[in-house]
XYZ file of C-alpha atoms in Angstrom:
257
model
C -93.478 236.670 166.524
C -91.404 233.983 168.187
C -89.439 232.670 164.733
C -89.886 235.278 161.920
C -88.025 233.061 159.879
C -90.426 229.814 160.263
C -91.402 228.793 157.146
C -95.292 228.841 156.221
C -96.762 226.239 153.913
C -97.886 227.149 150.627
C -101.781 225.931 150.337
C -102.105 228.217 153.997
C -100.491 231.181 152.749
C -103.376 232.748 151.025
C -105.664 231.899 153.800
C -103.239 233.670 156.124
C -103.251 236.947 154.159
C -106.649 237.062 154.188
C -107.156 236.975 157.600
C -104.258 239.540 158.276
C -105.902 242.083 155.920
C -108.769 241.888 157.691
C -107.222 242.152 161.035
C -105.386 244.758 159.633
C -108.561 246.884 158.036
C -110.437 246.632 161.389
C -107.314 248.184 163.035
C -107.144 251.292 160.765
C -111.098 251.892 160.794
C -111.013 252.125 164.829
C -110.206 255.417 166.704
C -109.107 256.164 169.946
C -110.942 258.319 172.463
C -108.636 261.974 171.888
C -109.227 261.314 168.329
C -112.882 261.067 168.702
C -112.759 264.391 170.901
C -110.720 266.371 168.621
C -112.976 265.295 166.110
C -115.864 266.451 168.122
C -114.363 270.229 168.913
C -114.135 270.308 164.296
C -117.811 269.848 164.999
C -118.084 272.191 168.028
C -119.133 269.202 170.299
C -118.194 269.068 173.858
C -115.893 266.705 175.089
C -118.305 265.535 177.788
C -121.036 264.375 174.884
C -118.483 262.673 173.198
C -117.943 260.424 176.217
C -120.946 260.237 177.121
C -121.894 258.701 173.471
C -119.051 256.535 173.489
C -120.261 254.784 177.209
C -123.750 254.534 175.416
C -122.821 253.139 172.146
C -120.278 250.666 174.009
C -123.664 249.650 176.156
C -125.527 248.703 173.477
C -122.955 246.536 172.241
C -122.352 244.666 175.107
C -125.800 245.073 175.585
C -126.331 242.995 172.311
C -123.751 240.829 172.683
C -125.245 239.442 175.807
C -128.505 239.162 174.280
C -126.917 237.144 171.465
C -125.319 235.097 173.991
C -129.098 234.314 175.721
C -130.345 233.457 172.273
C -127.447 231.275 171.847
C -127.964 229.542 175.120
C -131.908 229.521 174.453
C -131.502 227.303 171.110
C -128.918 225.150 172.908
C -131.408 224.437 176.015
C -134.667 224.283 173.121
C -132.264 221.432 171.682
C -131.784 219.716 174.466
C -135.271 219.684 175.386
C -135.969 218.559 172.041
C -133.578 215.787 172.550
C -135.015 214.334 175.450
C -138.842 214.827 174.584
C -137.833 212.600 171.263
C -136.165 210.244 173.750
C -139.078 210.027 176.198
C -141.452 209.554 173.035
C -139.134 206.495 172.217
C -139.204 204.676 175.645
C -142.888 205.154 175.940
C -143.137 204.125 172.396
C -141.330 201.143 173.224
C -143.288 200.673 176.129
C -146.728 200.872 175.203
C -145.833 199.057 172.166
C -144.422 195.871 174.436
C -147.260 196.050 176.874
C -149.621 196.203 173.733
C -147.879 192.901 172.725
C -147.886 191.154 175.975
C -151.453 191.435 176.224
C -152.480 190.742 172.804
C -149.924 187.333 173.502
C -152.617 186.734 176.665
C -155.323 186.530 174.058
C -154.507 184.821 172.044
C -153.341 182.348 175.088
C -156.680 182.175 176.612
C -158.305 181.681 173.009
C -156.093 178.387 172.366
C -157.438 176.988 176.221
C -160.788 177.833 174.852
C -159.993 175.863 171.543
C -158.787 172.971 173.598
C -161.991 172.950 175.239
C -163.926 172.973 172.294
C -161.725 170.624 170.090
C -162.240 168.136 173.731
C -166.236 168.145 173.136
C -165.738 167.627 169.004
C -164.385 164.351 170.402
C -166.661 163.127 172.706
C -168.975 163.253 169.177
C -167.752 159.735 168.082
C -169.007 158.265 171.416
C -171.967 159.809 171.150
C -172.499 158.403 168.017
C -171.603 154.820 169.260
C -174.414 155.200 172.132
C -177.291 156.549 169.765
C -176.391 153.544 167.373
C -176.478 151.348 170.203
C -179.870 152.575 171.537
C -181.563 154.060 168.777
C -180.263 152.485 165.619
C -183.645 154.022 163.822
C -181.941 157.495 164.466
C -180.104 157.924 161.139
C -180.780 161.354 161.332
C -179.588 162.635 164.174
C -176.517 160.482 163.681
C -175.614 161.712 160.535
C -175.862 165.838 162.482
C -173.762 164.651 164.776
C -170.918 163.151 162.504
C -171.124 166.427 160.275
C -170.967 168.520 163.296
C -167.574 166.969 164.403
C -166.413 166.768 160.451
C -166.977 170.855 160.275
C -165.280 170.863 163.405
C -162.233 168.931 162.003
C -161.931 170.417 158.570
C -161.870 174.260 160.127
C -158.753 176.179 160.064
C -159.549 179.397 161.228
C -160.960 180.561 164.250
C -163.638 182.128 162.588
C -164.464 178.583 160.627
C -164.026 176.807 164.152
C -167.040 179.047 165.991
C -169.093 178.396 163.461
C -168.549 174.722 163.507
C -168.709 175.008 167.551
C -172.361 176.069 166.731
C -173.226 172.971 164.620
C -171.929 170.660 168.028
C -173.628 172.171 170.272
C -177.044 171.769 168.261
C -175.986 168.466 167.494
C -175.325 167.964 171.234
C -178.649 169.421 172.085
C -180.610 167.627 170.179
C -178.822 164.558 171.644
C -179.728 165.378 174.982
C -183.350 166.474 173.957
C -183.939 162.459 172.234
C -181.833 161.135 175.425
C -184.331 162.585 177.946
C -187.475 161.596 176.061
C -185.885 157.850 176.090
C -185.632 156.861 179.189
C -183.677 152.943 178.318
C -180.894 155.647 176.551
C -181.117 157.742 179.483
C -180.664 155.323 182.057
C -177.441 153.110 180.590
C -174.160 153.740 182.073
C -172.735 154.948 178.607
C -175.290 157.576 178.571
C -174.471 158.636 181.893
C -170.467 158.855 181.436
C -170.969 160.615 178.828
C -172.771 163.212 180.639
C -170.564 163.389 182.854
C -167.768 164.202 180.650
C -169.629 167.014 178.614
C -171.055 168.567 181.794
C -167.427 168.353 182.940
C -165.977 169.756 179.639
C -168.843 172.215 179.455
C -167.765 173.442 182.619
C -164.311 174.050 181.737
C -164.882 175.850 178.265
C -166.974 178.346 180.961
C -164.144 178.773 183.006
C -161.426 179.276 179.747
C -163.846 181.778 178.015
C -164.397 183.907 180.994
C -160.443 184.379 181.353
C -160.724 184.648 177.240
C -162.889 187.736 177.610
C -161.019 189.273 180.469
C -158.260 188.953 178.476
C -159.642 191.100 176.007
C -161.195 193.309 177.444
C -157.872 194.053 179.267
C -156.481 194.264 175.914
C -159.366 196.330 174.181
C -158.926 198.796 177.125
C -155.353 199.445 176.255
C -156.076 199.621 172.365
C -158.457 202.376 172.662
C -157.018 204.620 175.815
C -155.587 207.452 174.554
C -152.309 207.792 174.235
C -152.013 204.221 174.085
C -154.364 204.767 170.759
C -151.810 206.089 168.645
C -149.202 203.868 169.144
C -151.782 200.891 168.444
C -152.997 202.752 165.301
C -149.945 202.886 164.063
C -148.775 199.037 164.555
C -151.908 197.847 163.729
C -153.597 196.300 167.136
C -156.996 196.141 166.581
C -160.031 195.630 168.730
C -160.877 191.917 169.796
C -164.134 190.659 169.731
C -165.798 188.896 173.276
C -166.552 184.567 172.651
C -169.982 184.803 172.790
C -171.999 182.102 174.799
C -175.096 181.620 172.287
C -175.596 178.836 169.891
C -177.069 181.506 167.436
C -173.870 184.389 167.301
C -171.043 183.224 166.048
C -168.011 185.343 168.135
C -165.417 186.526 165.992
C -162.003 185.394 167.179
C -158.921 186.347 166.764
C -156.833 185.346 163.730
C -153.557 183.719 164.361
């Protein structure tokens, strides 16, 4: 010891004992090779066995040692691969989760074009109005379905509400065009034919914004239900989107926003 004298703090002091006796017990309970021969010739055992044991036991040890070293390695690479499968999970968690979002984000996109198409036609109703007054004044009725058609239109709030008013302007509209063709004075004034124009023209465009409306989701409704892709959907709740139908008669059921 370099300073016997050094002093030693108290609270270690007992810790320091400890350890020495034990030090200290493992050097009295270990023997050297001549004592482990002369206690083989007590026993009448050759010299040569008593080697030949000690080589063998001292292989299994190491032997042992080394295998607890492999296991000790083993749990440490286990762990790491652990590590980075939880990590990999997490980006593609992330990932899928963002590219979930983005498209659901396009949907509901293409579904407010569509509504501006739609909400474009509801006003073109007033006009219509103003022409069937002007050429068929008997006509109450089919004034009166066309300014409830608009009013449903205008007192929806959900998309839901808003198809199913779509479907009372577009009978509305029909019927329009079905009293405008078998009048030919309505048919034949300039008012009449602007406003054909302008719903062929709108009509038009609503085709164009709910074709990109149902690519949209059926780009999205192709992620939703791929597997993996499933899960992660599952468990933040995207559902499956339902196509804008066409028809007069099935009222699509569009997103909520």
């Amino acid at each position: 010891m370099n300073n016997p004298h050094k002093k030693i703090p108290e609270e270690i002091a007992p810790e320091v004992l400890e350890l020495a006796s034990r030090y200290y017990a493992n050097h009295t309970q270990s023997y050297s090779v001549s004592e482990l021969v002369a206690a083989g010739k007590e026993a009448d055992i050759p010299a040569e066995f008593i080697q030949q044991a000690i080589q063998d036991v001292q292989a299994k040890h190491k032997q042992q040692q080394e295998q607890q070293k492999r296991l000790v390695h083993l749990r440490q690479r286990l762990l790491l691969a652990g590590v980075g499968i939880v990590a990999a999970l997490t980006i593609w968690c992330g990932w899928t989760y963002n590219s979930l979002q983005s498209s659901n984000t396009k949907v509901d996109a293409a579904w407010a074009q569509v509504e501006n198409q739609l909400q474009r036609r509801a006003d073109l109703i007033p006009n219509l109005v103003n022409v069937t007054k002007a050429y068929a004044k008997q006509e109450k009725e089919l004034v009166s379905l066309l300014v409830r058609s608009r009013q449903a239109y205008l007192q929806a709030t959900t998309p839901n509400q808003k198809a199913v008013a779509t479907v009372q302007i577009n009978q509305a509209i029909d019927r329009f065009r079905d009293y405008a063709f078998a009048h030919p004075q309505l048919q034949s004034s300039q008012l009449f034919t602007n406003l054909q124009y302008e719903l062929t023209g709108t009509e038009n465009r609503l085709a164009v914004e709910r074709m990109r409306y149902n690519q949209a989701v059926q780009a999205y409704n192709q992620k939703v239900q791929s597997f993996p892709n499933s899960l992660v959907a599952n468990t933040f709740g995207f559902e499956k989107k339902e196509f804008f139908q066409a028809t007069n008669t099935d009222v699509p059921n569009v997103p909520s926003q």
